[in-house]
Tab-separated table of C-alpha atoms in Angstrom:
chain	number	residue	atom	x	y	z
A	1	MET	CA	4.681	-63.986	31.564
A	2	SER	CA	5.453	-66.328	28.665
A	3	ARG	CA	8.841	-66.286	26.835
A	4	THR	CA	9.071	-64.172	23.718
A	5	VAL	CA	11.509	-64.004	20.846
A	6	PRO	CA	14.418	-61.714	21.761
A	7	GLY	CA	15.944	-59.126	19.513
A	8	ARG	CA	14.586	-57.545	16.331
A	9	THR	CA	11.342	-59.047	14.927
A	10	ASP	CA	10.548	-56.467	12.263
A	11	HIS	CA	10.282	-58.937	9.319
A	12	VAL	CA	8.754	-62.352	9.978
A	13	VAL	CA	8.567	-65.133	7.406
A	14	VAL	CA	5.655	-67.568	7.928
A	15	VAL	CA	6.220	-70.955	6.345
A	16	GLY	CA	2.943	-72.465	5.335
A	17	ALA	CA	-0.350	-70.811	4.266
A	18	GLY	CA	-2.679	-73.101	6.162
A	19	LEU	CA	-5.094	-71.849	8.787
A	20	SER	CA	-2.408	-71.550	11.480
A	21	GLY	CA	0.064	-69.699	9.282
A	22	LEU	CA	-2.529	-67.270	7.983
A	23	ALA	CA	-3.810	-66.630	11.491
A	24	ALA	CA	-0.239	-65.940	12.620
A	25	ALA	CA	0.287	-63.614	9.627
A	26	LEU	CA	-2.845	-61.604	10.351
A	27	HIS	CA	-1.990	-61.202	14.065
A	28	LEU	CA	1.657	-60.266	13.188
A	29	LEU	CA	0.436	-57.703	10.556
A	30	GLY	CA	-1.930	-56.249	13.141
A	31	ALA	CA	1.012	-55.741	15.514
A	32	GLY	CA	2.955	-53.775	12.917
A	33	ARG	CA	5.300	-56.539	11.586
A	34	ARG	CA	6.315	-56.955	7.956
A	35	VAL	CA	5.262	-60.417	6.902
A	36	THR	CA	6.179	-62.758	4.136
A	37	VAL	CA	4.205	-65.999	3.714
A	38	VAL	CA	5.752	-68.873	1.686
A	39	GLU	CA	3.705	-71.846	0.639
A	40	ARG	CA	4.698	-74.938	-1.290
A	41	GLU	CA	1.265	-75.295	-2.902
A	42	ALA	CA	-0.149	-73.010	-5.609
A	43	SER	CA	-2.914	-71.666	-3.352
A	44	PRO	CA	-3.630	-71.172	0.437
A	45	GLY	CA	-5.316	-73.578	2.759
A	46	GLY	CA	-2.861	-76.265	3.805
A	47	ARG	CA	-4.958	-79.119	5.085
A	48	ALA	CA	-8.011	-76.978	4.236
A	49	GLY	CA	-7.287	-77.182	0.521
A	50	ARG	CA	-9.382	-77.412	-2.577
A	51	THR	CA	-9.510	-79.898	-5.506
A	52	VAL	CA	-11.790	-79.487	-8.526
A	53	ARG	CA	-12.868	-82.538	-10.467
A	54	GLY	CA	-15.432	-82.568	-13.203
A	55	GLY	CA	-17.077	-79.465	-11.896
A	56	TYR	CA	-17.207	-80.749	-8.240
A	57	HIS	CA	-15.380	-78.594	-5.739
A	58	LEU	CA	-13.861	-80.789	-3.101
A	59	ASP	CA	-12.644	-79.561	0.363
A	60	THR	CA	-9.606	-81.709	1.036
A	61	GLY	CA	-9.446	-81.195	4.755
A	62	PRO	CA	-11.906	-80.289	7.597
A	63	THR	CA	-15.600	-79.976	6.926
A	64	VAL	CA	-16.787	-78.787	10.356
A	65	LEU	CA	-16.450	-75.180	11.375
A	66	THR	CA	-17.024	-74.199	15.023
A	67	MET	CA	-15.972	-71.203	17.064
A	68	PRO	CA	-15.869	-68.820	14.108
A	69	HIS	CA	-15.189	-65.910	16.445
A	70	LEU	CA	-11.564	-67.198	16.639
A	71	ALA	CA	-11.208	-66.635	12.894
A	72	ASP	CA	-12.857	-63.232	13.367
A	73	GLU	CA	-10.140	-62.314	15.834
A	74	ALA	CA	-7.509	-62.842	13.136
A	75	PHE	CA	-9.424	-60.652	10.731
A	76	ALA	CA	-9.985	-58.041	13.407
A	77	ALA	CA	-6.244	-57.789	14.025
A	78	VAL	CA	-5.937	-55.938	10.674
A	79	GLY	CA	-9.130	-54.042	10.952
A	80	ASP	CA	-11.073	-56.451	8.824
A	81	SER	CA	-13.838	-58.894	9.691
A	82	LEU	CA	-14.958	-62.366	8.960
A	83	ASP	CA	-18.449	-61.216	8.066
A	84	ALA	CA	-17.056	-58.935	5.391
A	85	ARG	CA	-15.147	-61.725	3.762
A	86	VAL	CA	-17.100	-64.947	4.258
A	87	GLU	CA	-20.800	-65.783	4.248
A	88	LEU	CA	-21.363	-68.320	7.090
A	89	VAL	CA	-24.472	-70.428	7.158
A	90	PRO	CA	-25.455	-71.824	10.573
A	91	LEU	CA	-26.265	-75.522	10.287
A	92	HIS	CA	-29.561	-76.820	11.777
A	93	PRO	CA	-29.131	-79.562	12.695
A	94	ALA	CA	-25.442	-79.459	13.339
A	95	TYR	CA	-25.410	-83.217	12.854
A	96	ARG	CA	-27.809	-86.049	12.246
A	97	ALA	CA	-26.942	-89.233	14.097
A	98	ARG	CA	-28.085	-92.501	12.578
A	99	PHE	CA	-27.654	-95.650	14.719
A	100	ALA	CA	-27.402	-99.347	13.941
A	101	ASP	CA	-30.873	-100.014	15.419
A	102	GLY	CA	-32.410	-97.725	12.867
A	103	SER	CA	-33.029	-94.771	15.178
A	104	THR	CA	-32.105	-91.196	14.293
A	105	LEU	CA	-31.283	-88.115	16.279
A	106	ASP	CA	-30.844	-84.555	15.092
A	107	VAL	CA	-28.189	-82.798	17.058
A	108	HIS	CA	-29.226	-79.187	17.672
A	109	THR	CA	-27.017	-76.574	19.303
A	110	GLY	CA	-30.043	-74.626	20.574
A	111	ALA	CA	-30.848	-75.822	24.155
A	112	GLU	CA	-34.639	-75.987	23.843
A	113	ALA	CA	-34.532	-77.737	20.452
A	114	MET	CA	-31.993	-80.332	21.635
A	115	GLU	CA	-33.849	-80.982	24.805
A	116	ALA	CA	-37.039	-81.603	22.906
A	117	GLU	CA	-35.284	-83.869	20.468
A	118	ILE	CA	-33.766	-85.930	23.233
A	119	GLU	CA	-37.048	-86.308	24.985
A	120	ARG	CA	-38.582	-87.552	21.758
A	121	PHE	CA	-35.594	-89.931	21.208
A	122	ALA	CA	-35.017	-91.264	24.683
A	123	GLY	CA	-37.486	-89.855	27.247
A	124	ALA	CA	-37.824	-87.216	29.852
A	125	ARG	CA	-35.036	-88.519	32.128
A	126	GLU	CA	-32.354	-88.273	29.329
A	127	ALA	CA	-33.695	-84.805	28.485
A	128	ALA	CA	-33.131	-83.664	32.056
A	129	GLY	CA	-29.644	-85.272	31.984
A	130	TYR	CA	-28.907	-83.277	28.826
A	131	ARG	CA	-29.781	-79.988	30.610
A	132	ARG	CA	-27.313	-80.875	33.379
A	133	LEU	CA	-24.673	-81.965	30.748
A	134	ARG	CA	-25.021	-78.754	28.801
A	135	ALA	CA	-24.488	-76.655	31.967
A	136	TRP	CA	-21.415	-78.711	32.839
A	137	LEU	CA	-19.986	-78.350	29.307
A	138	GLU	CA	-20.387	-74.549	29.562
A	139	ARG	CA	-18.639	-74.390	32.880
A	140	LEU	CA	-15.894	-76.654	31.562
A	141	TYR	CA	-15.310	-74.389	28.527
A	142	ARG	CA	-15.160	-71.207	30.663
A	143	VAL	CA	-12.580	-72.813	32.980
A	144	GLN	CA	-10.367	-74.165	30.227
A	145	MET	CA	-10.373	-71.629	27.475
A	146	ARG	CA	-8.126	-68.800	28.562
A	147	ARG	CA	-5.934	-70.675	31.015
A	148	PHE	CA	-5.399	-74.031	29.288
A	149	ILE	CA	-6.258	-73.665	25.566
A	150	ASP	CA	-5.720	-70.106	24.573
A	151	ALA	CA	-2.318	-70.031	26.337
A	152	ASP	CA	1.403	-70.472	25.677
A	153	PHE	CA	3.247	-72.825	27.992
A	154	ASP	CA	6.931	-72.647	29.085
A	155	SER	CA	6.623	-75.005	32.080
A	156	PRO	CA	4.186	-77.354	33.712
A	157	LEU	CA	4.318	-75.005	36.727
A	158	GLN	CA	2.079	-72.750	34.787
A	159	LEU	CA	-0.697	-75.129	35.459
A	160	LEU	CA	-0.564	-74.177	39.135
A	161	HIS	CA	-3.450	-71.755	39.051
A	162	PRO	CA	-6.915	-71.631	40.768
A	163	ASP	CA	-8.470	-72.663	37.448
A	164	LEU	CA	-6.647	-76.048	37.833
A	165	ALA	CA	-8.542	-76.625	40.980
A	166	ARG	CA	-11.779	-75.521	39.323
A	167	LEU	CA	-11.100	-78.013	36.445
A	168	ALA	CA	-10.476	-80.766	38.954
A	169	ALA	CA	-13.630	-79.929	40.843
A	170	LEU	CA	-15.588	-80.240	37.585
A	171	GLY	CA	-14.195	-83.721	37.089
A	172	GLY	CA	-11.921	-82.749	34.228
A	173	PHE	CA	-9.248	-85.277	35.256
A	174	GLY	CA	-11.659	-88.213	35.290
A	175	ARG	CA	-12.466	-90.279	32.163
A	176	LEU	CA	-14.653	-88.832	29.406
A	177	ASP	CA	-16.998	-91.708	28.914
A	178	ALA	CA	-17.602	-92.129	32.664
A	179	ARG	CA	-18.225	-88.384	33.110
A	180	ILE	CA	-20.781	-88.242	30.234
A	181	GLY	CA	-22.380	-91.290	31.713
A	182	ARG	CA	-23.198	-89.365	34.881
A	183	PHE	CA	-25.596	-87.210	32.784
A	184	LEU	CA	-26.783	-89.602	30.114
A	185	HIS	CA	-27.615	-93.286	30.440
A	186	ASP	CA	-28.660	-94.010	26.849
A	187	GLU	CA	-25.531	-95.452	25.139
A	188	ARG	CA	-26.513	-93.894	21.825
A	189	LEU	CA	-26.611	-90.432	23.345
A	190	ARG	CA	-23.285	-90.904	25.073
A	191	ARG	CA	-21.677	-91.492	21.674
A	192	VAL	CA	-22.945	-88.156	20.352
A	193	PHE	CA	-21.149	-86.333	23.134
A	194	SER	CA	-17.951	-88.395	23.216
A	195	PHE	CA	-17.081	-89.442	19.580
A	196	GLN	CA	-15.021	-86.290	19.244
A	197	SER	CA	-12.262	-87.776	21.351
A	198	LEU	CA	-11.396	-89.975	18.343
A	199	TYR	CA	-9.956	-86.992	16.548
A	200	ALA	CA	-7.854	-86.276	19.587
A	201	GLY	CA	-6.439	-89.799	19.223
A	202	VAL	CA	-7.841	-91.273	22.472
A	203	ALA	CA	-10.794	-93.590	23.128
A	204	PRO	CA	-13.604	-92.063	25.259
A	205	GLU	CA	-13.015	-94.533	28.098
A	206	ARG	CA	-9.353	-93.408	28.278
A	207	ALA	CA	-9.625	-89.722	27.326
A	208	LEU	CA	-9.606	-87.050	29.947
A	209	ALA	CA	-13.064	-85.600	30.689
A	210	ALA	CA	-11.518	-82.249	29.970
A	211	TYR	CA	-11.724	-83.182	26.354
A	212	ALA	CA	-15.512	-82.746	26.478
A	213	VAL	CA	-14.647	-79.166	25.642
A	214	ILE	CA	-14.664	-80.393	22.003
A	215	ALA	CA	-18.183	-81.594	22.460
A	216	TYR	CA	-19.057	-78.129	23.731
A	217	MET	CA	-17.783	-76.670	20.481
A	218	ASP	CA	-19.729	-79.135	18.392
A	219	THR	CA	-22.972	-79.369	20.321
A	220	VAL	CA	-23.366	-76.082	22.190
A	221	ALA	CA	-21.462	-73.274	20.528
A	222	GLY	CA	-22.792	-74.034	17.028
A	223	VAL	CA	-21.636	-75.353	13.701
A	224	TRP	CA	-21.361	-73.277	10.503
A	225	PHE	CA	-20.574	-73.816	6.840
A	226	PRO	CA	-18.865	-71.127	4.696
A	227	ARG	CA	-20.573	-70.450	1.445
A	228	GLY	CA	-18.133	-71.757	-1.175
A	229	GLY	CA	-16.872	-74.555	1.031
A	230	MET	CA	-14.391	-74.662	3.972
A	231	HIS	CA	-11.634	-73.530	1.602
A	232	ALA	CA	-13.351	-70.141	1.481
A	233	LEU	CA	-12.027	-69.433	4.978
A	234	PRO	CA	-8.244	-69.727	4.288
A	235	ARG	CA	-8.865	-68.049	0.846
A	236	ALA	CA	-10.445	-65.072	2.636
A	237	MET	CA	-7.708	-65.002	5.298
A	238	ALA	CA	-5.028	-64.939	2.556
A	239	ASP	CA	-6.889	-62.055	0.749
A	240	ALA	CA	-7.094	-60.165	4.066
A	241	ALA	CA	-3.411	-60.611	4.730
A	242	ALA	CA	-2.522	-59.477	1.209
A	243	ASP	CA	-4.679	-56.369	1.527
A	244	ALA	CA	-2.979	-55.662	4.869
A	245	GLY	CA	0.439	-55.704	3.238
A	246	ALA	CA	1.660	-59.336	3.463
A	247	ASP	CA	3.818	-60.637	0.659
A	248	LEU	CA	2.309	-64.080	-0.262
A	249	ARG	CA	4.492	-66.398	-2.270
A	250	PHE	CA	2.800	-69.499	-3.485
A	251	GLY	CA	4.437	-72.513	-5.233
A	252	GLN	CA	7.636	-72.086	-3.205
A	253	PRO	CA	8.564	-75.065	-1.015
A	254	VAL	CA	11.134	-74.288	1.683
A	255	THR	CA	14.379	-76.212	1.268
A	256	ARG	CA	16.299	-75.043	4.254
A	257	LEU	CA	16.806	-72.406	6.893
A	258	GLU	CA	20.008	-70.307	7.236
A	259	ARG	CA	21.212	-69.469	10.736
A	260	SER	CA	23.795	-67.537	12.660
A	261	GLY	CA	24.265	-69.245	16.055
A	262	GLU	CA	20.796	-69.684	17.532
A	263	ARG	CA	19.096	-67.203	15.224
A	264	ILE	CA	17.411	-68.149	11.890
A	265	THR	CA	18.619	-65.421	9.460
A	266	ALA	CA	16.912	-66.526	6.187
A	267	VAL	CA	14.389	-68.914	4.734
A	268	VAL	CA	15.588	-70.466	1.483
A	269	THR	CA	13.087	-71.699	-1.167
A	270	GLY	CA	13.546	-73.204	-4.539
A	271	THR	CA	13.538	-69.725	-6.053
A	272	GLY	CA	15.646	-67.676	-3.663
A	273	ARG	CA	16.582	-66.548	-0.167
A	274	ILE	CA	14.382	-64.436	2.106
A	275	ALA	CA	16.158	-62.697	4.967
A	276	CYS	CA	14.095	-62.491	8.148
A	277	ASP	CA	14.235	-61.526	11.841
A	278	ALA	CA	11.946	-64.335	12.922
A	279	VAL	CA	10.209	-67.272	11.406
A	280	VAL	CA	6.871	-69.097	12.082
A	281	LEU	CA	6.934	-72.779	11.060
A	282	THR	CA	3.652	-74.576	10.375
A	283	PRO	CA	4.566	-77.786	8.558
A	284	ASP	CA	3.889	-81.059	10.402
A	285	LEU	CA	6.405	-81.681	13.257
A	286	PRO	CA	8.868	-84.041	11.359
A	287	VAL	CA	9.163	-81.544	8.562
A	288	THR	CA	9.632	-78.616	10.974
A	289	TYR	CA	12.278	-80.444	13.076
A	290	ARG	CA	14.159	-81.415	9.915
A	291	LEU	CA	14.262	-77.813	8.801
A	292	LEU	CA	15.510	-76.789	12.272
A	293	GLY	CA	18.083	-79.560	12.343
A	294	ARG	CA	16.970	-80.900	15.778
A	295	ALA	CA	13.974	-82.388	17.533
A	296	PRO	CA	13.277	-81.858	21.217
A	297	ARG	CA	14.194	-84.699	23.501
A	298	ARG	CA	11.247	-86.507	25.043
A	299	PRO	CA	11.235	-89.342	27.610
A	300	LEU	CA	8.925	-91.259	25.173
A	301	GLY	CA	8.464	-90.892	21.465
A	302	LEU	CA	5.488	-88.970	20.190
A	303	ARG	CA	2.211	-90.994	19.763
A	304	PHE	CA	0.101	-90.006	16.816
A	305	SER	CA	-3.636	-90.004	16.353
A	306	PRO	CA	-5.480	-92.431	14.092
A	307	SER	CA	-5.696	-91.455	10.441
A	308	ALA	CA	-8.629	-91.419	8.061
A	309	VAL	CA	-9.684	-92.628	4.699
A	310	ILE	CA	-11.722	-90.009	2.867
A	311	LEU	CA	-13.827	-90.803	-0.158
A	312	HIS	CA	-15.141	-87.870	-2.076
A	313	VAL	CA	-17.926	-88.811	-4.451
A	314	GLY	CA	-19.833	-86.642	-6.912
A	315	THR	CA	-23.169	-88.233	-7.663
A	316	ASP	CA	-26.171	-87.796	-9.871
A	317	ARG	CA	-28.550	-88.230	-6.888
A	318	THR	CA	-28.658	-87.866	-3.125
A	319	TRP	CA	-30.625	-89.375	-0.224
A	320	PRO	CA	-33.180	-87.436	1.831
A	321	GLY	CA	-32.027	-89.060	5.103
A	322	LEU	CA	-28.686	-87.215	4.886
A	323	ALA	CA	-28.261	-83.901	6.646
A	324	HIS	CA	-25.292	-81.631	5.935
A	325	HIS	CA	-23.304	-83.760	8.433
A	326	THR	CA	-24.484	-87.288	9.218
A	327	LEU	CA	-22.880	-89.518	11.751
A	328	SER	CA	-23.514	-93.165	10.823
A	329	PHE	CA	-22.665	-95.271	13.828
A	330	GLY	CA	-22.051	-98.935	13.702
A	331	ALA	CA	-23.228	-101.269	16.435
A	332	ALA	CA	-19.732	-101.724	17.771
A	333	TRP	CA	-18.166	-98.950	19.815
A	334	ARG	CA	-15.478	-99.921	22.292
A	335	ARG	CA	-14.258	-102.520	19.787
A	336	THR	CA	-14.030	-99.832	17.127
A	337	PHE	CA	-11.666	-97.753	19.283
A	338	ARG	CA	-9.537	-100.801	20.177
A	339	GLU	CA	-9.122	-101.529	16.488
A	340	LEU	CA	-8.134	-97.874	15.755
A	341	THR	CA	-5.826	-97.235	18.673
A	342	GLU	CA	-4.591	-100.636	19.811
A	343	SER	CA	-4.773	-103.524	17.356
A	344	GLY	CA	-4.146	-101.397	14.228
A	345	SER	CA	-6.909	-103.072	12.213
A	346	LEU	CA	-9.545	-101.473	10.043
A	347	MET	CA	-12.950	-100.953	11.622
A	348	SER	CA	-14.953	-104.207	11.467
A	349	ASP	CA	-18.206	-102.356	12.051
A	350	PRO	CA	-17.392	-98.777	10.896
A	351	SER	CA	-18.705	-95.516	12.369
A	352	LEU	CA	-18.507	-92.922	9.636
A	353	LEU	CA	-19.044	-89.196	9.016
A	354	VAL	CA	-20.869	-88.467	5.761
A	355	THR	CA	-20.864	-84.731	4.838
A	356	ARG	CA	-23.108	-83.415	2.094
A	357	PRO	CA	-21.916	-79.852	1.458
A	358	THR	CA	-24.301	-79.379	-1.528
A	359	ALA	CA	-27.185	-79.612	0.973
A	360	THR	CA	-26.132	-76.043	2.019
A	361	ASP	CA	-24.269	-74.840	-1.050
A	362	PRO	CA	-25.485	-76.498	-4.329
A	363	GLY	CA	-22.922	-74.458	-6.285
A	364	LEU	CA	-20.125	-76.833	-5.154
A	365	ALA	CA	-21.413	-79.336	-7.774
A	366	PRO	CA	-22.669	-79.133	-11.365
A	367	PRO	CA	-26.376	-78.370	-11.743
A	368	GLY	CA	-28.477	-81.307	-10.525
A	369	ARG	CA	-25.539	-83.060	-8.975
A	370	HIS	CA	-24.515	-83.659	-5.424
A	371	LEU	CA	-21.227	-83.953	-3.452
A	372	HIS	CA	-20.636	-86.360	-0.541
A	373	TYR	CA	-17.537	-86.668	1.594
A	374	ILE	CA	-17.234	-89.921	3.499
A	375	LEU	CA	-14.722	-90.009	6.347
A	376	ALA	CA	-13.728	-93.372	7.825
A	377	PRO	CA	-11.331	-93.279	10.725
A	378	CYS	CA	-8.476	-95.873	10.362
A	379	PRO	CA	-5.225	-96.743	12.107
A	380	ASN	CA	-2.235	-94.642	11.344
A	381	THR	CA	0.704	-96.202	9.413
A	382	SER	CA	2.786	-96.707	12.547
A	383	LEU	CA	0.119	-98.980	14.085
A	384	GLY	CA	-1.812	-100.339	11.111
A	385	PRO	CA	-1.218	-100.949	7.387
A	386	ASP	CA	1.834	-99.019	6.179
A	387	ALA	CA	1.759	-96.601	3.278
A	388	ALA	CA	2.786	-99.227	0.732
A	389	ASP	CA	-0.117	-101.464	1.736
A	390	TRP	CA	-2.658	-98.776	0.835
A	391	GLY	CA	-1.905	-98.965	-2.877
A	392	GLU	CA	-3.775	-102.318	-2.998
A	393	LEU	CA	-5.882	-101.907	0.098
A	394	GLY	CA	-7.321	-98.498	-0.769
A	395	PRO	CA	-9.598	-99.510	-3.777
A	396	ARG	CA	-10.887	-102.598	-1.810
A	397	TYR	CA	-11.682	-100.400	1.186
A	398	ARG	CA	-13.387	-97.913	-1.025
A	399	ASP	CA	-15.710	-100.654	-2.344
A	400	SER	CA	-16.489	-101.895	1.190
A	401	LEU	CA	-17.374	-98.421	2.358
A	402	LEU	CA	-19.888	-97.948	-0.505
A	403	THR	CA	-21.336	-101.402	0.179
A	404	GLU	CA	-21.694	-100.661	3.865
A	405	LEU	CA	-23.453	-97.360	3.214
A	406	GLU	CA	-25.803	-98.923	0.776
A	407	ARG	CA	-26.672	-101.503	3.502
A	408	ARG	CA	-27.426	-98.603	5.808
A	409	GLY	CA	-29.905	-97.118	3.436
A	410	LEU	CA	-28.031	-95.153	0.723
A	411	ASP	CA	-29.397	-97.485	-1.996
A	412	GLY	CA	-27.600	-97.178	-5.371
A	413	LEU	CA	-24.785	-95.098	-4.064
A	414	ALA	CA	-22.065	-96.931	-6.010
A	415	ALA	CA	-23.989	-96.683	-9.344
A	416	ALA	CA	-24.598	-92.983	-8.749
A	417	VAL	CA	-20.886	-91.997	-8.612
A	418	GLU	CA	-19.761	-89.787	-11.486
A	419	GLU	CA	-16.553	-88.419	-10.072
A	420	GLU	CA	-14.504	-89.511	-7.116
A	421	CYS	CA	-11.298	-88.918	-5.141
A	422	LEU	CA	-9.932	-91.396	-2.586
A	423	VAL	CA	-7.491	-90.193	0.047
A	424	THR	CA	-5.753	-92.787	2.273
A	425	PRO	CA	-2.990	-92.687	4.962
A	426	ALA	CA	-0.437	-93.127	2.130
A	427	ASP	CA	-1.532	-89.825	0.669
A	428	TRP	CA	-1.338	-88.085	4.138
A	429	GLN	CA	2.156	-89.484	4.583
A	430	ALA	CA	3.316	-88.312	1.186
A	431	GLN	CA	2.220	-84.795	2.213
A	432	GLY	CA	4.603	-84.970	5.137
A	433	HIS	CA	2.163	-85.911	7.917
A	434	ALA	CA	3.818	-88.176	10.519
A	435	ALA	CA	2.426	-91.720	10.727
A	436	GLY	CA	0.173	-90.910	7.757
A	437	SER	CA	-2.239	-89.049	10.134
A	438	PRO	CA	-3.737	-85.638	9.344
A	439	PHE	CA	-4.576	-85.330	13.062
A	440	SER	CA	-0.901	-85.129	14.185
A	441	ALA	CA	0.157	-85.986	17.781
A	442	ALA	CA	-2.530	-87.598	19.911
A	443	HIS	CA	-3.948	-85.726	22.879
A	444	THR	CA	-2.806	-88.118	25.577
A	445	PHE	CA	-2.140	-86.588	28.972
A	446	ALA	CA	1.633	-86.719	28.217
A	447	GLN	CA	1.020	-84.743	25.012
A	448	THR	CA	-1.360	-82.087	26.229
A	449	GLY	CA	-0.904	-78.528	27.476
A	450	PRO	CA	2.637	-77.979	28.745
A	451	PHE	CA	3.514	-81.632	27.730
A	452	ARG	CA	2.635	-81.116	24.147
A	453	PRO	CA	5.453	-80.262	21.758
A	454	ARG	CA	5.941	-76.593	22.511
A	455	ASN	CA	5.957	-73.752	20.040
A	456	LEU	CA	9.511	-72.726	21.008
A	457	VAL	CA	12.373	-75.184	20.362
A	458	ARG	CA	15.600	-75.181	22.321
A	459	GLY	CA	18.664	-74.228	20.334
A	460	THR	CA	16.749	-71.702	18.112
A	461	VAL	CA	15.577	-68.371	19.712
A	462	ASN	CA	13.628	-66.771	16.901
A	463	ALA	CA	11.693	-69.672	15.395
A	464	VAL	CA	8.102	-70.356	16.621
A	465	LEU	CA	5.930	-73.353	15.753
A	466	ALA	CA	2.244	-73.275	14.861
A	467	GLY	CA	-0.222	-75.876	13.640
A	468	CYS	CA	-1.986	-78.918	15.022
A	469	GLY	CA	1.183	-80.650	16.295
A	470	THR	CA	1.938	-77.935	18.814
A	471	THR	CA	0.053	-75.845	21.342
A	472	PRO	CA	-2.868	-76.079	21.778
A	473	GLY	CA	-3.642	-78.979	19.443
A	474	VAL	CA	-5.863	-80.589	16.732
A	475	GLY	CA	-8.946	-78.949	15.175
A	476	VAL	CA	-9.827	-75.795	13.294
A	477	PRO	CA	-10.471	-73.579	16.479
A	478	THR	CA	-7.181	-74.713	18.136
A	479	VAL	CA	-5.201	-74.452	14.976
A	480	LEU	CA	-6.362	-70.819	14.590
A	481	LEU	CA	-5.357	-70.206	18.195
A	482	SER	CA	-1.930	-71.730	17.528
A	483	GLY	CA	-1.238	-69.060	14.960
A	484	LYS	CA	-2.344	-66.345	17.345
A	485	LEU	CA	-0.172	-67.831	20.137
A	486	ALA	CA	2.811	-68.044	17.751
A	487	ALA	CA	2.391	-64.371	16.894
A	488	ALA	CA	2.256	-63.384	20.548
A	489	ARG	CA	5.636	-65.143	21.048
A	490	ILE	CA	7.089	-62.723	18.486
A	491	THR	CA	5.257	-59.516	19.343
A	492	GLY	CA	5.394	-59.949	23.166
A	493	GLY	CA	1.608	-60.004	23.226
A	494	ALA	CA	1.331	-56.571	21.605
A	495	ARG	CA	-2.229	-55.715	20.956
A	496	PRO	CA	-3.304	-55.484	17.314
A	497	ARG	CA	-4.567	-52.248	15.752
A	498	PRO	CA	-8.176	-51.398	16.772
A	499	ALA	CA	-10.664	-53.493	14.767
A	500	VAL	CA	-13.178	-51.939	12.491
A	501	HIS	CA	-15.669	-54.685	13.436
A	502	ALA	CA	-15.609	-55.901	16.963
A	503	SER	CA	-14.870	-59.624	17.268
A	504	ARG	CA	-17.697	-61.516	18.809
A	505	GLU	CA	-18.576	-65.021	19.718
A	506	ARG	CA	-21.378	-66.294	17.464
A	507	ARG	CA	-24.405	-68.038	18.748
A	508	PRO	CA	-26.797	-70.204	16.852
A	509	VAL	CA	-29.921	-68.476	15.600
């Protein structure tokens, strides 16, 4: 049984209206708590925010939605449903992978379609390997989800469960790249099923094979896009919370917490004081610890994931080779990870994610125009260029990205740009993200599961953390779970009111 917040928990203040805070609010409301949400920005979303420029609607954070049933669980807690609030479009293909040798692979989440695509791309032996890999990924997910991902931890001793032996038997404690290599020999295919470890902050040859569960989410469970952009999800969650009785207060940054002994008694914003029985804190770890007045002691300091440069461009044309999500791989691979996680230099042969949301929702741009989101991983500011360097470096790197993409087939990209927005590690750092990284603490072994910063902090008995810096970690599915887990710390795992629409796990059609 996990620890819970002692004493009264009738009124809970949630600090931050990002995905984790909104998920926590919905689960708390479903358990009968009175909830106030305070958010420094003028609208909900947090990292999943929205900027509008010249008629282009830009998602400022994640662009990939997987495991939407986890969002549905939050809606169901208040008798609502994701389907009633958001129109989700399944993406086929989930990704298009383009390689330096000119080859292209469409990544399908349907088993038969992907097997046929791999056979076309790399032959029958690799297709058979994919079948075995898919079965392994499914088993890995089933073993990990309820015991190691959707779980609060109070002690490493909680790992001592038969599922730990099952995970070991599946090779989960080996190395990701080597384990994928047991199924697939084509180096290009191995990238498709291992690149996800970058966002966990670890190179594939060093990451635990257990992190292949992220590849399960991307390549097996399905990828969706919300009509109206990714920001439509937090917007809908905020609307559902308001309809269920939450008091949502936007444009109110939290300045401090009041306490009596080990209990937080009030949250203070620039406009007033909000008394509370418990608080959920979702800002990035340094901000949260500063509000609490203490940080947990760790034998080693936290290591943070690589950062990213994001270039949003609104253009007067697009390119037929781009899918909704296109992975553009450089020829280098191991060197790229060394640059990002060891030497702290910019990618000399970049691998990029190009998202074209107007491929699915043309309404995100003016008529006849197109929106492209170019994500280039880069070192965080602790390892690579610091925030001050990006003032000069950013525009030059923007030009180099456009030049490289033109070299890779997007002819005339630079000339087609009508509106743009460049986001660098300096911007992430200004928003309060440690080391200028939107991906928070890296998922090294020493920062995973019970070793990750926990959602309860010693010295404060009624404050619970949520967000990507705490349990279970980085990514939209896990951040949604973090809000649910935070709520369970307060409610004692109390079940929400019966849902009008049963939550379900979606499968690609």
